[in-house]
Short mmCIF file of the C-alpha atoms (twelve columns), coordinates in Angstrom:
data_MODEL
# 
_entry.id   MODEL 
# 
loop_
_atom_site.group_PDB 
_atom_site.id 
_atom_site.type_symbol 
_atom_site.label_atom_id 
_atom_site.label_alt_id 
_atom_site.label_comp_id 
_atom_site.label_asym_id 
_atom_site.label_seq_id 
_atom_site.Cartn_x 
_atom_site.Cartn_y 
_atom_site.Cartn_z 
_atom_site.pdbx_PDB_model_num 
ATOM 1   C CA . MET A 1   89.990  55.144 94.446  1 
ATOM 2   C CA . LYS A 2   93.590  55.133 95.629  1 
ATOM 3   C CA . VAL A 3   93.685  54.963 99.409  1 
ATOM 4   C CA . CYS A 4   96.652  55.482 101.703 1 
ATOM 5   C CA . VAL A 5   96.568  54.430 105.360 1 
ATOM 6   C CA . PHE A 6   99.202  55.869 107.699 1 
ATOM 7   C CA . GLY A 7   99.806  53.577 110.657 1 
ATOM 8   C CA . ALA A 8   100.212 49.784 110.480 1 
ATOM 9   C CA . GLY A 9   99.296  48.895 114.053 1 
ATOM 10  C CA . ASN A 10  96.283  46.730 114.836 1 
ATOM 11  C CA . MET A 11  93.822  49.528 114.076 1 
ATOM 12  C CA . GLY A 12  95.603  50.747 110.961 1 
ATOM 13  C CA . ALA A 13  95.946  47.206 109.623 1 
ATOM 14  C CA . ARG A 14  92.264  46.440 110.205 1 
ATOM 15  C CA . ILE A 15  91.150  49.711 108.569 1 
ATOM 16  C CA . THR A 16  93.403  48.837 105.631 1 
ATOM 17  C CA . GLU A 17  91.647  45.470 105.522 1 
ATOM 18  C CA . VAL A 18  88.250  47.192 105.358 1 
ATOM 19  C CA . PHE A 19  89.314  49.241 102.327 1 
ATOM 20  C CA . LEU A 20  90.830  46.183 100.628 1 
ATOM 21  C CA . ASN A 21  87.614  44.225 101.149 1 
ATOM 22  C CA . ALA A 22  85.685  46.995 99.387  1 
ATOM 23  C CA . GLY A 23  87.899  46.741 96.301  1 
ATOM 24  C CA . HIS A 24  90.277  49.662 96.813  1 
ATOM 25  C CA . ASP A 25  93.997  49.674 96.085  1 
ATOM 26  C CA . VAL A 26  95.649  50.525 99.396  1 
ATOM 27  C CA . THR A 27  99.129  51.631 100.406 1 
ATOM 28  C CA . MET A 28  99.828  51.143 104.118 1 
ATOM 29  C CA . ILE A 29  102.671 53.322 105.410 1 
ATOM 30  C CA . ASP A 30  104.546 53.349 108.705 1 
ATOM 31  C CA . ILE A 31  107.951 54.509 109.920 1 
ATOM 32  C CA . LYS A 32  109.718 51.109 109.965 1 
ATOM 33  C CA . PRO A 33  109.577 48.076 107.638 1 
ATOM 34  C CA . GLU A 34  108.973 45.768 110.597 1 
ATOM 35  C CA . PHE A 35  105.846 47.763 111.459 1 
ATOM 36  C CA . THR A 36  104.371 47.457 107.968 1 
ATOM 37  C CA . GLU A 37  105.326 43.776 107.823 1 
ATOM 38  C CA . ARG A 38  103.569 43.171 111.133 1 
ATOM 39  C CA . GLY A 39  100.496 45.000 109.853 1 
ATOM 40  C CA . LYS A 40  100.452 42.899 106.692 1 
ATOM 41  C CA . THR A 41  100.742 39.775 108.848 1 
ATOM 42  C CA . VAL A 42  97.675  40.841 110.847 1 
ATOM 43  C CA . ILE A 43  95.668  41.206 107.628 1 
ATOM 44  C CA . THR A 44  96.977  37.915 106.228 1 
ATOM 45  C CA . HIS A 45  96.045  36.042 109.403 1 
ATOM 46  C CA . ASP A 46  92.524  37.492 109.290 1 
ATOM 47  C CA . TYR A 47  92.106  36.315 105.704 1 
ATOM 48  C CA . GLU A 48  93.564  32.876 106.472 1 
ATOM 49  C CA . PHE A 49  91.076  32.519 109.321 1 
ATOM 50  C CA . LEU A 50  88.199  33.303 106.927 1 
ATOM 51  C CA . VAL A 51  89.561  30.774 104.432 1 
ATOM 52  C CA . SER A 52  89.751  28.116 107.169 1 
ATOM 53  C CA . LYS A 53  86.095  28.764 108.032 1 
ATOM 54  C CA . GLY A 54  84.989  28.565 104.410 1 
ATOM 55  C CA . LYS A 55  84.027  32.253 104.343 1 
ATOM 56  C CA . MET A 56  86.666  33.235 101.784 1 
ATOM 57  C CA . THR A 57  88.407  31.374 98.982  1 
ATOM 58  C CA . ALA A 58  92.179  31.131 98.852  1 
ATOM 59  C CA . GLU A 59  92.035  32.816 95.450  1 
ATOM 60  C CA . ARG A 60  90.113  35.764 96.908  1 
ATOM 61  C CA . LYS A 61  92.655  36.069 99.729  1 
ATOM 62  C CA . ASP A 62  95.514  36.233 97.233  1 
ATOM 63  C CA . GLU A 63  93.613  38.752 95.110  1 
ATOM 64  C CA . LEU A 64  93.027  41.074 98.071  1 
ATOM 65  C CA . LEU A 65  96.611  40.866 99.298  1 
ATOM 66  C CA . ALA A 66  97.810  41.696 95.781  1 
ATOM 67  C CA . SER A 67  95.953  45.022 96.100  1 
ATOM 68  C CA . LEU A 68  98.023  45.931 99.173  1 
ATOM 69  C CA . LYS A 69  101.288 47.830 99.023  1 
ATOM 70  C CA . THR A 70  103.417 48.739 102.023 1 
ATOM 71  C CA . SER A 71  105.947 51.531 102.387 1 
ATOM 72  C CA . VAL A 72  108.000 53.587 104.812 1 
ATOM 73  C CA . ASP A 73  108.130 56.589 102.470 1 
ATOM 74  C CA . ARG A 74  105.520 59.326 102.878 1 
ATOM 75  C CA . LYS A 75  106.038 60.286 99.237  1 
ATOM 76  C CA . ASP A 76  104.211 57.106 98.230  1 
ATOM 77  C CA . ALA A 77  101.013 58.919 99.234  1 
ATOM 78  C CA . ALA A 78  101.570 61.530 96.514  1 
ATOM 79  C CA . ASP A 79  98.846  60.138 94.243  1 
ATOM 80  C CA . ALA A 80  96.298  59.227 96.937  1 
ATOM 81  C CA . ASP A 81  92.663  60.240 96.595  1 
ATOM 82  C CA . PHE A 82  91.866  59.501 100.250 1 
ATOM 83  C CA . ILE A 83  94.321  59.456 103.147 1 
ATOM 84  C CA . MET A 84  93.409  57.758 106.413 1 
ATOM 85  C CA . GLU A 85  95.597  58.758 109.372 1 
ATOM 86  C CA . VAL A 86  95.782  56.078 112.091 1 
ATOM 87  C CA . ILE A 87  99.025  56.974 113.899 1 
ATOM 88  C CA . LEU A 88  99.656  57.524 117.619 1 
ATOM 89  C CA . GLU A 89  97.217  59.797 119.474 1 
ATOM 90  C CA . ARG A 90  99.675  62.689 119.704 1 
ATOM 91  C CA . MET A 91  98.774  66.006 118.149 1 
ATOM 92  C CA . ASP A 92  102.394 66.897 117.370 1 
ATOM 93  C CA . LEU A 93  102.904 63.715 115.345 1 
ATOM 94  C CA . LYS A 94  99.641  64.163 113.474 1 
ATOM 95  C CA . LYS A 95  100.429 67.781 112.614 1 
ATOM 96  C CA . ASP A 96  103.902 66.858 111.389 1 
ATOM 97  C CA . LEU A 97  102.431 64.199 109.104 1 
ATOM 98  C CA . LEU A 98  99.692  66.452 107.726 1 
ATOM 99  C CA . GLU A 99  102.051 69.358 107.053 1 
ATOM 100 C CA . ASP A 100 104.333 67.001 105.138 1 
ATOM 101 C CA . LEU A 101 101.504 65.465 103.108 1 
ATOM 102 C CA . ASP A 102 100.131 68.913 102.302 1 
ATOM 103 C CA . LYS A 103 103.287 69.541 100.261 1 
ATOM 104 C CA . ILE A 104 103.063 66.404 98.119  1 
ATOM 105 C CA . CYS A 105 99.393  65.443 97.681  1 
ATOM 106 C CA . PRO A 106 97.165  66.715 94.846  1 
ATOM 107 C CA . ALA A 107 94.533  69.364 95.521  1 
ATOM 108 C CA . HIS A 108 91.615  66.916 95.473  1 
ATOM 109 C CA . THR A 109 92.999  64.608 98.192  1 
ATOM 110 C CA . ILE A 110 90.774  64.198 101.245 1 
ATOM 111 C CA . PHE A 111 92.534  63.823 104.592 1 
ATOM 112 C CA . ALA A 112 90.775  61.825 107.322 1 
ATOM 113 C CA . SER A 113 91.835  61.102 110.887 1 
ATOM 114 C CA . ASN A 114 90.814  58.121 112.985 1 
ATOM 115 C CA . THR A 115 91.432  60.089 116.178 1 
ATOM 116 C CA . SER A 116 89.239  59.050 119.072 1 
ATOM 117 C CA . GLY A 117 89.486  62.294 120.999 1 
ATOM 118 C CA . LEU A 118 91.831  64.948 119.592 1 
ATOM 119 C CA . SER A 119 90.505  68.101 117.950 1 
ATOM 120 C CA . ILE A 120 89.623  67.685 114.273 1 
ATOM 121 C CA . THR A 121 89.536  71.482 113.906 1 
ATOM 122 C CA . GLU A 122 93.066  71.872 115.292 1 
ATOM 123 C CA . MET A 123 94.385  69.263 112.880 1 
ATOM 124 C CA . ALA A 124 92.617  70.893 109.927 1 
ATOM 125 C CA . ALA A 125 94.177  74.246 110.847 1 
ATOM 126 C CA . CYS A 126 97.689  72.938 110.150 1 
ATOM 127 C CA . ILE A 127 96.834  72.600 106.436 1 
ATOM 128 C CA . PRO A 128 95.234  76.062 106.036 1 
ATOM 129 C CA . HIS A 129 95.092  76.090 102.229 1 
ATOM 130 C CA . ARG A 130 92.986  72.926 102.139 1 
ATOM 131 C CA . SER A 131 91.478  72.695 105.626 1 
ATOM 132 C CA . ASP A 132 88.081  72.210 103.966 1 
ATOM 133 C CA . LYS A 133 89.369  68.795 102.807 1 
ATOM 134 C CA . PHE A 134 89.905  67.514 106.355 1 
ATOM 135 C CA . ILE A 135 87.484  65.299 108.292 1 
ATOM 136 C CA . GLY A 136 87.348  62.742 111.096 1 
ATOM 137 C CA . CYS A 137 86.418  59.111 110.380 1 
ATOM 138 C CA . HIS A 138 86.526  57.273 113.702 1 
ATOM 139 C CA . PHE A 139 86.406  53.487 113.321 1 
ATOM 140 C CA . PHE A 140 85.887  51.118 116.251 1 
ATOM 141 C CA . ASN A 141 87.956  48.139 117.318 1 
ATOM 142 C CA . PRO A 142 88.054  45.589 115.719 1 
ATOM 143 C CA . ALA A 143 87.521  47.724 112.626 1 
ATOM 144 C CA . GLN A 144 86.959  44.822 110.231 1 
ATOM 145 C CA . ILE A 145 83.950  43.719 112.318 1 
ATOM 146 C CA . MET A 146 82.477  46.789 114.020 1 
ATOM 147 C CA . LYS A 147 79.958  48.561 111.782 1 
ATOM 148 C CA . LEU A 148 80.020  52.076 113.236 1 
ATOM 149 C CA . VAL A 149 82.093  54.979 111.933 1 
ATOM 150 C CA . GLU A 150 81.717  58.441 113.503 1 
ATOM 151 C CA . VAL A 151 82.132  60.957 110.661 1 
ATOM 152 C CA . THR A 152 83.176  64.155 112.398 1 
ATOM 153 C CA . ARG A 153 83.327  67.610 110.851 1 
ATOM 154 C CA . ALA A 154 85.931  70.197 111.696 1 
ATOM 155 C CA . ILE A 155 84.608  73.741 111.659 1 
ATOM 156 C CA . GLN A 156 86.463  74.127 108.328 1 
ATOM 157 C CA . THR A 157 85.144  70.937 106.664 1 
ATOM 158 C CA . SER A 158 83.184  71.590 103.468 1 
ATOM 159 C CA . ASP A 159 79.815  69.989 102.759 1 
ATOM 160 C CA . GLU A 160 81.352  68.261 99.743  1 
ATOM 161 C CA . THR A 161 84.134  66.689 101.816 1 
ATOM 162 C CA . PHE A 162 81.680  65.563 104.469 1 
ATOM 163 C CA . GLN A 163 79.338  63.948 101.951 1 
ATOM 164 C CA . THR A 164 82.185  62.241 100.091 1 
ATOM 165 C CA . ALA A 165 83.570  60.764 103.314 1 
ATOM 166 C CA . PHE A 166 80.107  59.800 104.587 1 
ATOM 167 C CA . ASP A 167 79.241  58.012 101.336 1 
ATOM 168 C CA . LEU A 168 82.653  56.331 101.238 1 
ATOM 169 C CA . MET A 169 82.174  54.895 104.736 1 
ATOM 170 C CA . ALA A 170 78.766  53.549 103.707 1 
ATOM 171 C CA . SER A 171 80.316  51.960 100.603 1 
ATOM 172 C CA . LEU A 172 82.714  50.081 102.903 1 
ATOM 173 C CA . GLY A 173 79.741  48.351 104.499 1 
ATOM 174 C CA . LYS A 174 79.867  50.588 107.564 1 
ATOM 175 C CA . THR A 175 77.105  52.564 109.251 1 
ATOM 176 C CA . PRO A 176 78.311  56.181 109.364 1 
ATOM 177 C CA . VAL A 177 76.823  58.652 111.830 1 
ATOM 178 C CA . ALA A 178 77.214  62.420 111.485 1 
ATOM 179 C CA . VAL A 179 78.916  63.973 114.503 1 
ATOM 180 C CA . LYS A 180 79.871  67.551 115.307 1 
ATOM 181 C CA . GLU A 181 83.236  68.018 116.928 1 
ATOM 182 C CA . GLY A 182 83.193  67.675 120.702 1 
ATOM 183 C CA . PRO A 183 85.399  65.942 123.289 1 
ATOM 184 C CA . GLY A 184 85.108  62.170 122.831 1 
ATOM 185 C CA . PHE A 185 82.510  62.564 120.074 1 
ATOM 186 C CA . VAL A 186 79.512  60.312 120.955 1 
ATOM 187 C CA . VAL A 187 80.611  56.800 121.877 1 
ATOM 188 C CA . ASN A 188 83.784  57.577 123.824 1 
ATOM 189 C CA . ARG A 189 82.141  60.399 125.732 1 
ATOM 190 C CA . ILE A 190 79.718  57.829 127.138 1 
ATOM 191 C CA . LEU A 191 81.768  54.617 127.059 1 
ATOM 192 C CA . ILE A 192 85.192  55.580 128.441 1 
ATOM 193 C CA . PRO A 193 83.846  57.218 131.645 1 
ATOM 194 C CA . MET A 194 81.771  54.062 132.206 1 
ATOM 195 C CA . MET A 195 84.958  51.997 131.963 1 
ATOM 196 C CA . ASN A 196 86.599  54.435 134.381 1 
ATOM 197 C CA . GLU A 197 83.777  53.895 136.888 1 
ATOM 198 C CA . ALA A 198 84.041  50.118 136.485 1 
ATOM 199 C CA . MET A 199 87.735  50.383 137.379 1 
ATOM 200 C CA . GLY A 200 86.763  52.317 140.499 1 
ATOM 201 C CA . ILE A 201 84.431  49.504 141.543 1 
ATOM 202 C CA . VAL A 202 87.287  47.007 141.212 1 
ATOM 203 C CA . ALA A 203 89.727  49.311 143.053 1 
ATOM 204 C CA . ASP A 204 87.235  49.744 145.909 1 
ATOM 205 C CA . GLY A 205 86.936  45.968 146.271 1 
ATOM 206 C CA . ILE A 206 83.209  45.992 145.518 1 
ATOM 207 C CA . ALA A 207 83.439  43.298 142.819 1 
ATOM 208 C CA . SER A 208 86.016  41.407 140.777 1 
ATOM 209 C CA . PRO A 209 86.626  42.317 137.121 1 
ATOM 210 C CA . ALA A 210 84.820  39.156 135.979 1 
ATOM 211 C CA . ASP A 211 81.809  39.882 138.185 1 
ATOM 212 C CA . VAL A 212 81.635  43.516 137.059 1 
ATOM 213 C CA . ASP A 213 81.507  42.368 133.443 1 
ATOM 214 C CA . VAL A 214 78.915  39.647 134.078 1 
ATOM 215 C CA . ALA A 215 76.750  42.113 136.007 1 
ATOM 216 C CA . MET A 216 76.800  44.642 133.174 1 
ATOM 217 C CA . GLN A 217 76.235  42.010 130.505 1 
ATOM 218 C CA . LEU A 218 73.225  40.465 132.226 1 
ATOM 219 C CA . GLY A 219 71.912  43.564 133.977 1 
ATOM 220 C CA . ALA A 220 72.527  46.249 131.359 1 
ATOM 221 C CA . GLY A 221 72.366  44.204 128.167 1 
ATOM 222 C CA . MET A 222 76.003  44.755 127.200 1 
ATOM 223 C CA . LYS A 223 77.401  42.227 124.734 1 
ATOM 224 C CA . SER A 224 80.902  42.797 126.098 1 
ATOM 225 C CA . GLY A 225 81.520  43.890 129.689 1 
ATOM 226 C CA . PRO A 226 83.129  47.293 130.364 1 
ATOM 227 C CA . LEU A 227 86.443  45.903 131.589 1 
ATOM 228 C CA . HIS A 228 86.963  43.475 128.728 1 
ATOM 229 C CA . THR A 229 86.018  46.302 126.375 1 
ATOM 230 C CA . ALA A 230 88.593  48.508 128.119 1 
ATOM 231 C CA . ASP A 231 91.190  45.763 127.640 1 
ATOM 232 C CA . LEU A 232 90.251  45.498 123.972 1 
ATOM 233 C CA . VAL A 233 90.554  49.255 123.360 1 
ATOM 234 C CA . GLY A 234 93.848  49.469 125.262 1 
ATOM 235 C CA . HIS A 235 94.390  51.300 128.546 1 
ATOM 236 C CA . ASP A 236 96.886  53.704 126.994 1 
ATOM 237 C CA . VAL A 237 94.134  54.801 124.606 1 
ATOM 238 C CA . ASN A 238 91.556  54.911 127.416 1 
ATOM 239 C CA . LEU A 239 93.840  57.119 129.507 1 
ATOM 240 C CA . ALA A 240 94.526  59.490 126.608 1 
ATOM 241 C CA . ILE A 241 90.791  59.886 125.970 1 
ATOM 242 C CA . MET A 242 89.965  60.469 129.642 1 
ATOM 243 C CA . GLU A 243 92.722  63.074 129.891 1 
ATOM 244 C CA . THR A 244 91.353  64.831 126.804 1 
ATOM 245 C CA . LEU A 245 87.799  64.792 128.185 1 
ATOM 246 C CA . TYR A 246 88.991  66.181 131.512 1 
ATOM 247 C CA . ARG A 247 91.198  68.839 129.922 1 
ATOM 248 C CA . GLU A 248 88.568  69.987 127.417 1 
ATOM 249 C CA . THR A 249 85.597  70.092 129.810 1 
ATOM 250 C CA . GLY A 250 87.148  70.653 133.246 1 
ATOM 251 C CA . ASP A 251 84.462  68.331 134.617 1 
ATOM 252 C CA . PRO A 252 85.774  66.141 137.498 1 
ATOM 253 C CA . LYS A 253 83.607  63.235 136.365 1 
ATOM 254 C CA . TYR A 254 86.147  62.772 133.558 1 
ATOM 255 C CA . ARG A 255 89.188  62.556 135.863 1 
ATOM 256 C CA . PRO A 256 91.045  59.272 135.113 1 
ATOM 257 C CA . HIS A 257 90.973  56.768 137.976 1 
ATOM 258 C CA . PRO A 258 94.442  56.156 139.505 1 
ATOM 259 C CA . LEU A 259 94.109  52.452 138.679 1 
ATOM 260 C CA . MET A 260 94.001  53.331 134.978 1 
ATOM 261 C CA . ARG A 261 97.299  55.211 135.281 1 
ATOM 262 C CA . GLN A 262 98.868  52.366 137.265 1 
ATOM 263 C CA . MET A 263 97.967  49.820 134.608 1 
ATOM 264 C CA . VAL A 264 99.456  51.975 131.858 1 
ATOM 265 C CA . ARG A 265 102.650 52.472 133.867 1 
ATOM 266 C CA . ALA A 266 102.862 48.714 134.436 1 
ATOM 267 C CA . GLY A 267 102.459 48.046 130.724 1 
ATOM 268 C CA . TRP A 268 99.206  46.158 131.342 1 
ATOM 269 C CA . LEU A 269 97.459  47.664 128.349 1 
ATOM 270 C CA . GLY A 270 94.993  44.856 127.698 1 
ATOM 271 C CA . VAL A 271 94.660  42.454 124.783 1 
ATOM 272 C CA . LYS A 272 97.582  43.923 122.812 1 
ATOM 273 C CA . THR A 273 100.051 43.181 125.631 1 
ATOM 274 C CA . GLY A 274 98.371  39.967 126.812 1 
ATOM 275 C CA . LYS A 275 97.435  41.371 130.211 1 
ATOM 276 C CA . GLY A 276 94.927  43.906 131.479 1 
ATOM 277 C CA . PHE A 277 92.046  43.183 133.805 1 
ATOM 278 C CA . PHE A 278 92.174  39.683 132.350 1 
ATOM 279 C CA . ASP A 279 95.117  37.465 131.419 1 
ATOM 280 C CA . TYR A 280 94.812  36.913 127.671 1 
ATOM 281 C CA . ASP A 281 97.462  34.216 127.618 1 
ATOM 282 C CA . GLY A 282 95.332  32.053 129.935 1 
ATOM 283 C CA . PRO A 283 92.279  29.926 129.010 1 
ATOM 284 C CA . PHE A 284 89.737  32.444 130.366 1 
ATOM 285 C CA . GLY A 285 91.242  35.337 128.439 1 
ATOM 286 C CA . LYS A 286 91.564  33.310 125.243 1 
ATOM 287 C CA . GLU A 287 87.895  32.349 125.476 1 
ATOM 288 C CA . ILE A 288 86.915  36.020 125.871 1 
ATOM 289 C CA . VAL A 289 88.931  36.997 122.790 1 
ATOM 290 C CA . LYS A 290 87.469  34.093 120.803 1 
ATOM 291 C CA . LYS A 291 83.925  35.246 121.607 1 
# 
């Protein structure tokens, strides 16, 4: 199967890695060469780490990287069987991409979005002549490790498209779950508001970020505390999801905490910027990331 991944950021690169590991030829596309080069570097570093731990041979690393192509030209997706969209969480950008791809891709191509909160049905509607070929496949960060994929149907999605995508996710070594479209799907509808509440506890001075995480790890059985998880996801993503939940439901329990907005405005987005609730350039933060 020829796979094309749009978006070479951390998530796009790791999803590309998942497809490579399963034996697919993958083209990773972004808008600038430096973006695709950075994405390829992320994948290469992951493979080099596995080689250093004896979990992958150097020959296997070279073989996998040889199956990867990078591009800045959307037309290089013209022969793709499966397209995975992992670009910024902006509906206008996603629609622009889909409308363009609709003109160049063959009739059998399946379009999938990794969106964590935007409407799958609205995206499908922008390719009306093949909206039945559109589906959501929401991976979790870090995608090369996390097993879950939420396979989300638009109202237009055909049974054939759903089953093909569901089986494909399983063939990648993932555990797919069937989800109907709804704000935040399953995990984010539960998880992101919990992170929001944890931020409120910190803002109210009830406990420090480290103590909040320890309390939830030991008291609620969480492997990773809510604030480190929020840092890992990225506060820009967290804010976008909370705003979507609030807009779609009108429920005040989904109103983003002011501290979340402040951190985004400050550029303290979490692991990807080196600073969030924890300093990831310091020894404590590095130990968290290592774990």
